[in-house]
Amino acid sequence: MTVTDCRALEGLVPAEAGAGSPTVHHLYVHIPFCLRKCPYCAFYSVPFSGELVDRYVEMLVKEMEMVVPALAPKTVYFGGGTPSLLSEKHFEKLAAVFQRAGWTDIGEWTVEANPATLTLDKARFLRQLGVNRVSLGVQSLDETVLNRLGRVHTRADALRSFDILRAAGFTNINIDLMFAVPGQTLSAWEKVLEEALALGSEHLSAYELNYEQDTPFFEEFGAGKSESEEDLGCEMYELLLGATAARGFVQYEVSNFARDTLDGTGAPPAFACRHNISYWRGRWYYGLGPSAASYVMGVRYANFDDLGRYCRVLANGHRPIATAERLSPLARAGETAAFGLRMSVGWSFEEFRRVTGFELRDEWADEIADFVEGGYAEMTSSRFKLTPKGMLFADLVGEQFLRPEY
Ligand code: SF4
């Protein structure tokens, strides 16, 4: 059931204050400004303007204060857009809400940064404020690929930004890379990968480029890839698995690698992103800012993906929620199963039962048997997880666990 009517929305979205209000431990904050739109990007963003950012931060503070009673964040993630475009003054205003709310237990606070926007002063300021993880949008260290992707930063910017973060005291840095970019060869990808890994970050995320609808890349290249492009994408992914393992990274999700080792208990590696794990494990989170999604008490809702409307609704004293949807318990469990299978440890049956109330191996017995037989997954007495072959097709496998609404 998806609801867009204002009054019905109020009935569906859990109240932040009062008896029965939820306690949510994960907060996402969307910063919807970019210096220039990348032609492959489908995230909501608008061109950067100082005046717009001032107004936005004022409204974001309002939205944050509305959810304070229900929030006790253990992880905070500032994504975008380009969060590193905010000035020290803007970050200070947002951090002041954290202080007023008494949020002292934030174990992980990540800010995404574009290499074209980082200075040593800003990096030091963020570190002092309490930010302890930075995700650097490097995407490539190959100028040809960076140009193809329409990125505003250069290879030199990326290398300099990494040094800046280390000089500012950051000991938990993620590097974001993209592969299967049109025109990119296997050897060019190998070179970028080797160079990026040699930087010595604690975490690496690497995503295959997909052509998203309503983007210039979709117009130019269409929805699907040719068979040879698909094959090349698979070869690049296999290269990624080999190179990260050789450098001591542990794959803990389809596209995510972190330092440390899995200890067999199902615990993620030390430098895994706790915030993203909360999504894959079906935990509740608030998402603030235009287009941001939240998932609280079984209700999934999304804010207006229009900055002007977002600000106007907040200025009138209301939550800027555009749609809300309450899934049936089984549909919710199916989604949770699909997300969790993206992680290398898959699902322990006990944890899945605790999170969703359903028995994974009973409710999805046929799917599990098929995937085990096909070599895409393996099952022990306590756990079900994908094999390396299954990880290659995690989206397709996950789809089989979804249950239609009824
Ligand atoms: S900088 Fe990031 S959010 Fe902005 S357009 Fe490029 S990919 Fe999208």
Coordinates of C-alpha atoms and ligand atoms in Angstrom, one line a residue:
M1 CA 0.0 0.0 0.0
T2 CA 1.6 3.3 -1.1
V3 CA 0.1 6.5 0.2
T4 CA 0.6 10.0 -1.2
D5 CA -2.4 11.8 0.4
C6 CA -1.3 14.2 3.1
R7 CA -3.8 13.2 5.8
A8 CA -3.4 9.5 5.2
L9 CA 0.4 10.0 5.3
E10 CA 0.1 11.4 8.8
G11 CA -1.7 8.3 9.9
L12 CA 0.9 6.0 8.4
V13 CA 4.2 7.6 9.4
P14 CA 5.2 6.7 13.0
A15 CA 5.0 9.6 15.4
E16 CA 8.4 10.8 16.6
A17 CA 7.3 11.8 20.1
G18 CA 5.0 10.3 22.6
A19 CA 4.2 6.8 23.9
G20 CA 5.3 4.0 21.5
S21 CA 7.6 6.3 19.5
P22 CA 10.4 4.4 17.9
T23 CA 14.1 4.6 18.8
V24 CA 16.1 4.7 15.6
H25 CA 19.9 4.2 15.5
H26 CA 20.8 5.2 12.0
L27 CA 20.6 8.6 10.3
Y28 CA 21.2 9.5 6.7
V29 CA 21.4 13.2 5.7
H30 CA 21.2 14.1 2.0
I31 CA 23.2 17.1 0.8
P32 CA 21.7 17.7 -2.7
F33 CA 24.3 20.1 -4.2
C34 CA 26.9 19.4 -6.9
L35 CA 29.3 21.5 -8.8
R36 CA 28.3 19.8 -12.0
K37 CA 25.9 17.0 -12.9
C38 CA 27.7 13.7 -13.8
P39 CA 26.1 12.2 -16.9
Y40 CA 25.6 8.8 -15.4
C41 CA 24.1 9.9 -12.1
A42 CA 20.5 9.5 -11.1
F43 CA 20.7 10.8 -7.5
Y44 CA 18.7 13.9 -6.8
S45 CA 20.9 17.0 -6.9
V46 CA 20.9 20.7 -7.9
P47 CA 23.6 23.1 -9.0
F48 CA 25.6 24.5 -6.0
S49 CA 24.7 28.1 -4.9
G50 CA 25.8 29.6 -1.6
E51 CA 22.4 31.2 -1.0
L52 CA 20.5 28.0 -1.7
V53 CA 22.8 26.1 0.7
D54 CA 22.1 28.6 3.5
R55 CA 18.4 28.2 3.1
Y56 CA 18.7 24.5 2.8
V57 CA 20.7 24.1 6.0
E58 CA 18.2 26.2 7.9
M59 CA 15.4 23.8 6.8
L60 CA 17.5 20.7 7.4
V61 CA 18.0 21.8 11.0
K62 CA 14.2 22.0 11.3
E63 CA 13.7 18.6 9.8
M64 CA 16.4 17.1 12.1
E65 CA 14.8 18.7 15.2
M66 CA 11.5 17.0 14.3
V67 CA 12.9 13.5 14.5
V68 CA 15.3 14.2 17.5
P69 CA 12.9 12.6 20.0
A70 CA 13.0 9.2 18.2
L71 CA 16.7 9.2 17.3
A72 CA 19.7 7.9 19.2
P73 CA 22.2 7.6 16.3
K74 CA 25.0 5.1 16.4
T75 CA 25.8 5.8 12.8
V76 CA 25.4 9.0 10.8
Y77 CA 26.0 9.2 7.0
F78 CA 26.2 12.5 5.1
G79 CA 25.7 11.6 1.4
G80 CA 24.8 13.4 -1.7
G81 CA 25.1 15.2 -3.9
T82 CA 28.3 16.6 -2.5
P83 CA 28.4 17.0 1.3
S84 CA 31.9 18.3 1.2
L85 CA 30.6 21.5 -0.5
L86 CA 29.1 22.6 2.8
S87 CA 31.2 25.2 4.6
E88 CA 32.5 25.0 8.2
K89 CA 29.6 27.3 9.2
H90 CA 27.0 24.9 7.8
F91 CA 28.5 21.8 9.4
E92 CA 28.7 23.7 12.7
K93 CA 24.9 24.4 12.5
L94 CA 24.1 20.8 11.9
A95 CA 26.5 19.5 14.6
A96 CA 24.9 21.9 17.0
V97 CA 21.6 19.9 16.7
F98 CA 23.6 16.8 17.6
Q99 CA 24.9 18.5 20.7
R100 CA 21.5 19.9 21.8
A101 CA 20.1 16.4 21.3
G102 CA 22.8 15.0 23.5
W103 CA 23.9 12.4 20.8
T104 CA 27.1 11.3 22.4
D105 CA 27.1 7.7 21.2
I106 CA 27.8 8.1 17.5
G107 CA 30.3 5.4 16.7
E108 CA 30.6 6.1 13.0
W109 CA 30.0 9.5 11.3
T110 CA 30.8 9.3 7.6
V111 CA 30.9 12.3 5.2
E112 CA 31.2 11.8 1.4
A113 CA 33.7 14.1 -0.2
N114 CA 34.4 15.0 -3.7
P115 CA 38.2 15.3 -4.3
A116 CA 37.7 18.7 -6.0
T117 CA 36.3 20.2 -2.8
L118 CA 38.6 19.2 0.0
T119 CA 41.1 21.5 1.8
L120 CA 43.3 20.7 4.7
D121 CA 41.4 23.3 6.8
K122 CA 38.0 21.7 6.1
A123 CA 39.3 18.2 6.6
R124 CA 40.8 19.2 10.0
F125 CA 37.6 21.0 11.0
L126 CA 35.5 17.9 10.2
R127 CA 37.7 15.6 12.2
Q128 CA 37.5 18.0 15.2
L129 CA 33.7 18.1 14.8
G130 CA 33.6 14.3 15.3
V131 CA 33.5 13.0 11.7
N132 CA 35.5 9.8 11.8
R133 CA 35.1 8.3 8.4
V134 CA 35.3 9.9 4.9
S135 CA 34.2 8.3 1.7
L136 CA 36.2 9.8 -1.1
G137 CA 34.5 9.8 -4.5
V138 CA 37.6 9.0 -6.5
Q139 CA 35.8 6.9 -9.2
S140 CA 39.0 6.5 -11.2
L141 CA 42.7 7.6 -11.4
D142 CA 42.7 7.5 -15.1
E143 CA 42.1 11.0 -16.7
T144 CA 40.4 9.5 -19.7
V145 CA 37.9 7.7 -17.6
L146 CA 37.3 10.7 -15.3
N147 CA 36.6 12.8 -18.4
R148 CA 34.2 10.1 -19.7
L149 CA 32.4 10.2 -16.4
G150 CA 32.2 14.0 -16.5
R151 CA 33.8 14.3 -13.1
V152 CA 34.9 17.8 -11.9
H153 CA 38.1 16.4 -10.3
T154 CA 41.4 15.3 -11.7
R155 CA 43.6 12.4 -10.8
A156 CA 45.9 14.8 -9.0
D157 CA 42.9 16.1 -6.9
A158 CA 42.1 12.6 -5.9
L159 CA 45.7 11.8 -4.8
R160 CA 46.0 15.1 -3.0
S161 CA 42.7 14.7 -1.2
F162 CA 43.8 11.3 0.2
D163 CA 46.9 12.9 1.6
I164 CA 44.9 15.7 3.0
L165 CA 42.6 13.3 4.9
R166 CA 45.6 11.5 6.4
A167 CA 47.2 14.7 7.4
A168 CA 44.0 15.8 9.1
G169 CA 44.0 12.6 11.2
F170 CA 41.5 10.4 9.4
T171 CA 42.2 6.7 10.0
N172 CA 39.1 5.3 8.3
I173 CA 38.9 6.3 4.6
N174 CA 36.8 4.7 1.9
I175 CA 37.8 5.0 -1.8
D176 CA 34.9 4.8 -4.2
L177 CA 35.7 3.4 -7.7
M178 CA 33.7 2.6 -10.8
F179 CA 34.4 0.1 -13.5
A180 CA 32.9 -1.0 -16.8
V181 CA 32.9 2.6 -18.0
P182 CA 32.4 2.9 -21.8
G183 CA 35.8 2.6 -23.5
Q184 CA 37.6 1.4 -20.4
T185 CA 39.8 -1.7 -21.0
L186 CA 40.6 -4.5 -18.6
S187 CA 44.3 -3.4 -18.4
A188 CA 43.3 0.2 -17.7
W189 CA 41.0 -0.9 -14.9
E190 CA 43.8 -3.1 -13.5
K191 CA 46.2 -0.2 -13.3
V192 CA 43.7 2.1 -11.5
L193 CA 42.8 -0.7 -9.1
E194 CA 46.5 -1.3 -8.2
E195 CA 47.2 2.4 -7.8
A196 CA 44.1 2.9 -5.7
L197 CA 44.8 -0.1 -3.4
A198 CA 48.4 1.1 -3.0
L199 CA 47.1 4.3 -1.3
G200 CA 46.4 2.1 1.7
S201 CA 42.8 3.1 2.5
E202 CA 40.8 1.1 5.1
H203 CA 37.9 0.5 2.8
L204 CA 37.1 0.2 -0.9
S205 CA 33.8 0.3 -2.7
A206 CA 33.8 -0.6 -6.4
Y207 CA 30.6 -0.4 -8.5
E208 CA 30.0 -1.5 -12.0
L209 CA 28.6 1.4 -14.0
N210 CA 24.9 0.9 -15.0
Y211 CA 23.0 3.2 -17.3
E212 CA 20.3 4.6 -15.1
Q213 CA 17.0 5.9 -16.6
D214 CA 16.7 9.7 -17.1
T215 CA 20.5 10.2 -17.4
P216 CA 22.5 11.3 -20.4
F217 CA 24.3 8.0 -20.3
F218 CA 21.0 6.1 -20.7
E219 CA 20.2 8.3 -23.7
E220 CA 23.6 7.6 -25.2
F221 CA 24.1 4.0 -24.5
G222 CA 20.6 2.6 -23.8
A223 CA 19.4 0.4 -20.9
G224 CA 21.2 -2.8 -21.5
K225 CA 24.8 -3.7 -22.2
S226 CA 25.9 -6.0 -25.1
E227 CA 27.0 -9.5 -24.3
S228 CA 30.7 -8.5 -24.7
E229 CA 30.2 -5.6 -22.4
E230 CA 28.6 -7.9 -19.8
D231 CA 31.5 -10.3 -20.1
L232 CA 34.1 -7.5 -19.7
G233 CA 32.2 -6.3 -16.6
C234 CA 32.4 -9.8 -15.1
E235 CA 36.2 -10.0 -15.9
M236 CA 36.7 -6.6 -14.3
Y237 CA 34.8 -7.8 -11.2
E238 CA 36.9 -10.9 -10.9
L239 CA 40.0 -8.8 -11.2
L240 CA 38.6 -6.7 -8.4
L241 CA 38.1 -9.8 -6.2
G242 CA 41.7 -11.0 -6.8
A243 CA 43.4 -7.6 -6.3
T244 CA 41.5 -6.7 -3.1
A245 CA 42.2 -10.2 -1.6
A246 CA 45.9 -9.9 -2.5
R247 CA 46.1 -6.6 -0.6
G248 CA 44.5 -8.0 2.6
F249 CA 40.9 -6.6 2.0
V250 CA 38.0 -8.8 3.0
Q251 CA 34.9 -8.7 0.8
Y252 CA 31.9 -8.3 3.1
E253 CA 29.3 -7.2 0.5
V254 CA 29.0 -7.5 -3.3
S255 CA 30.7 -4.2 -3.9
N256 CA 32.4 -3.5 -0.5
F257 CA 35.8 -4.5 0.9
A258 CA 37.4 -3.7 4.2
R259 CA 40.5 -4.4 6.1
D260 CA 40.6 -7.0 8.9
T261 CA 39.4 -10.6 8.6
L262 CA 36.2 -12.4 9.2
D263 CA 36.4 -14.5 12.3
G264 CA 33.8 -17.0 11.4
T265 CA 31.2 -15.7 13.8
G266 CA 29.5 -13.6 11.1
A267 CA 30.9 -10.4 12.5
P268 CA 31.9 -7.9 9.8
P269 CA 35.5 -6.7 9.4
A270 CA 36.7 -3.9 11.6
F271 CA 36.6 -1.2 8.9
A272 CA 33.3 -2.3 7.4
C273 CA 30.8 0.6 7.0
R274 CA 28.4 0.1 10.0
H275 CA 25.9 2.5 8.5
N276 CA 25.5 0.6 5.2
I277 CA 25.3 -2.7 7.1
S278 CA 22.2 -1.3 8.9
Y279 CA 20.5 -1.1 5.5
W280 CA 21.5 -4.7 4.5
R281 CA 20.3 -6.0 7.9
G282 CA 16.9 -4.5 7.7
R283 CA 17.3 -2.0 10.6
W284 CA 15.3 1.2 10.9
Y285 CA 16.8 4.5 9.7
Y286 CA 15.8 8.0 9.1
G287 CA 16.8 9.8 5.9
L288 CA 16.6 13.6 5.9
G289 CA 16.8 16.0 3.0
P290 CA 15.1 16.0 -0.4
S291 CA 14.5 12.6 -2.0
A292 CA 15.9 10.8 1.2
A293 CA 14.1 7.6 2.2
S294 CA 13.4 6.4 5.7
Y295 CA 12.4 3.0 7.1
V296 CA 10.8 3.0 10.5
M297 CA 8.5 0.5 12.2
G298 CA 7.7 -1.3 9.0
V299 CA 6.9 1.9 7.1
R300 CA 9.0 3.0 4.2
Y301 CA 8.7 6.6 3.2
A302 CA 10.4 9.2 1.0
N303 CA 10.8 13.0 1.1
F304 CA 9.9 15.3 -1.8
D305 CA 12.6 15.1 -4.5
D306 CA 12.3 18.9 -5.1
L307 CA 14.4 21.3 -3.0
G308 CA 11.9 24.2 -3.3
R309 CA 8.9 22.1 -2.2
Y310 CA 11.0 20.4 0.6
C311 CA 11.9 23.9 2.0
R312 CA 8.3 25.3 1.7
V313 CA 6.7 22.3 3.5
L314 CA 9.2 22.6 6.3
A315 CA 8.8 26.4 6.6
N316 CA 5.1 25.7 7.2
G317 CA 6.0 23.4 10.0
H318 CA 5.4 20.0 8.4
R319 CA 7.5 16.9 7.6
P320 CA 8.4 17.0 3.9
I321 CA 7.2 13.4 3.2
A322 CA 5.9 12.7 -0.3
T323 CA 5.0 9.0 -0.1
A324 CA 4.7 6.3 2.5
E325 CA 4.3 2.6 2.2
R326 CA 3.5 -0.1 4.7
L327 CA 4.7 -3.5 3.5
S328 CA 3.1 -6.7 4.7
P329 CA 5.4 -8.6 7.1
L330 CA 6.2 -11.2 4.5
A331 CA 7.0 -8.7 1.8
R332 CA 9.2 -6.9 4.3
A333 CA 11.0 -10.1 5.2
G334 CA 11.5 -10.9 1.5
E335 CA 13.2 -7.5 1.0
T336 CA 15.3 -8.0 4.1
A337 CA 16.4 -11.5 2.9
A338 CA 17.4 -10.1 -0.5
F339 CA 19.4 -7.2 1.0
G340 CA 21.1 -9.3 3.5
L341 CA 22.2 -11.9 0.9
R342 CA 24.4 -9.2 -0.6
M343 CA 26.7 -9.6 2.4
S344 CA 29.3 -12.4 2.3
V345 CA 28.1 -13.9 5.5
G346 CA 24.6 -14.1 4.2
W347 CA 22.0 -14.8 6.9
S348 CA 22.2 -16.8 10.0
F349 CA 18.8 -18.4 10.4
E350 CA 18.6 -17.3 14.0
E351 CA 19.3 -13.6 13.1
F352 CA 16.8 -13.7 10.2
R353 CA 14.1 -15.0 12.5
R354 CA 14.9 -12.3 15.1
V355 CA 14.8 -9.5 12.6
T356 CA 11.8 -10.6 10.5
G357 CA 9.9 -13.2 12.5
F358 CA 10.1 -15.6 9.6
E359 CA 12.0 -18.9 9.1
L360 CA 14.2 -18.3 6.0
R361 CA 14.7 -22.0 5.3
D362 CA 11.0 -22.8 5.5
E363 CA 9.4 -19.8 3.8
W364 CA 12.0 -19.9 1.0
A365 CA 12.8 -23.6 0.9
D366 CA 12.3 -24.0 -2.9
E367 CA 14.5 -21.0 -3.8
I368 CA 17.2 -22.1 -1.3
A369 CA 17.3 -25.6 -2.8
D370 CA 17.5 -24.3 -6.4
F371 CA 20.3 -21.9 -5.6
V372 CA 22.3 -24.5 -3.6
E373 CA 21.9 -27.0 -6.4
G374 CA 23.0 -24.5 -9.1
G375 CA 26.1 -23.6 -7.1
Y376 CA 25.0 -20.1 -6.4
A377 CA 24.6 -20.5 -2.7
E378 CA 25.5 -22.8 0.2
M379 CA 23.8 -23.8 3.4
T380 CA 25.0 -25.1 6.7
S381 CA 23.0 -26.0 9.8
S382 CA 23.0 -22.4 10.9
R383 CA 23.5 -20.2 7.8
F384 CA 22.6 -19.5 4.2
K385 CA 24.9 -17.5 2.0
L386 CA 25.9 -16.9 -1.6
T387 CA 28.9 -18.5 -3.2
P388 CA 31.4 -16.3 -5.2
K389 CA 29.4 -17.3 -8.3
G390 CA 26.2 -16.3 -6.6
M391 CA 27.7 -12.9 -5.6
L392 CA 28.1 -12.2 -9.3
F393 CA 24.4 -12.4 -9.7
A394 CA 23.3 -11.1 -6.3
D395 CA 20.6 -8.9 -7.7
L396 CA 19.0 -11.7 -9.7
V397 CA 19.2 -14.1 -6.8
G398 CA 17.8 -11.5 -4.4
E399 CA 14.8 -10.9 -6.7
Q400 CA 13.7 -14.5 -6.2
F401 CA 13.3 -13.8 -2.4
L402 CA 10.9 -10.9 -2.9
R403 CA 7.2 -11.6 -2.2
P404 CA 4.5 -9.6 -3.9
E405 CA 2.2 -7.6 -1.7
Y406 CA -1.1 -9.2 -0.9
Ligands
SF4_1 S1 29.1 14.4 -7.9 FE1 28.1 12.5 -7.2 S2 26.0 13.1 -6.7 FE2 26.9 14.8 -7.9 S3 26.2 14.4 -10.0 FE3 28.3 13.4 -9.7 S4 27.9 11.3 -9.1 FE4 25.9 12.5 -8.8

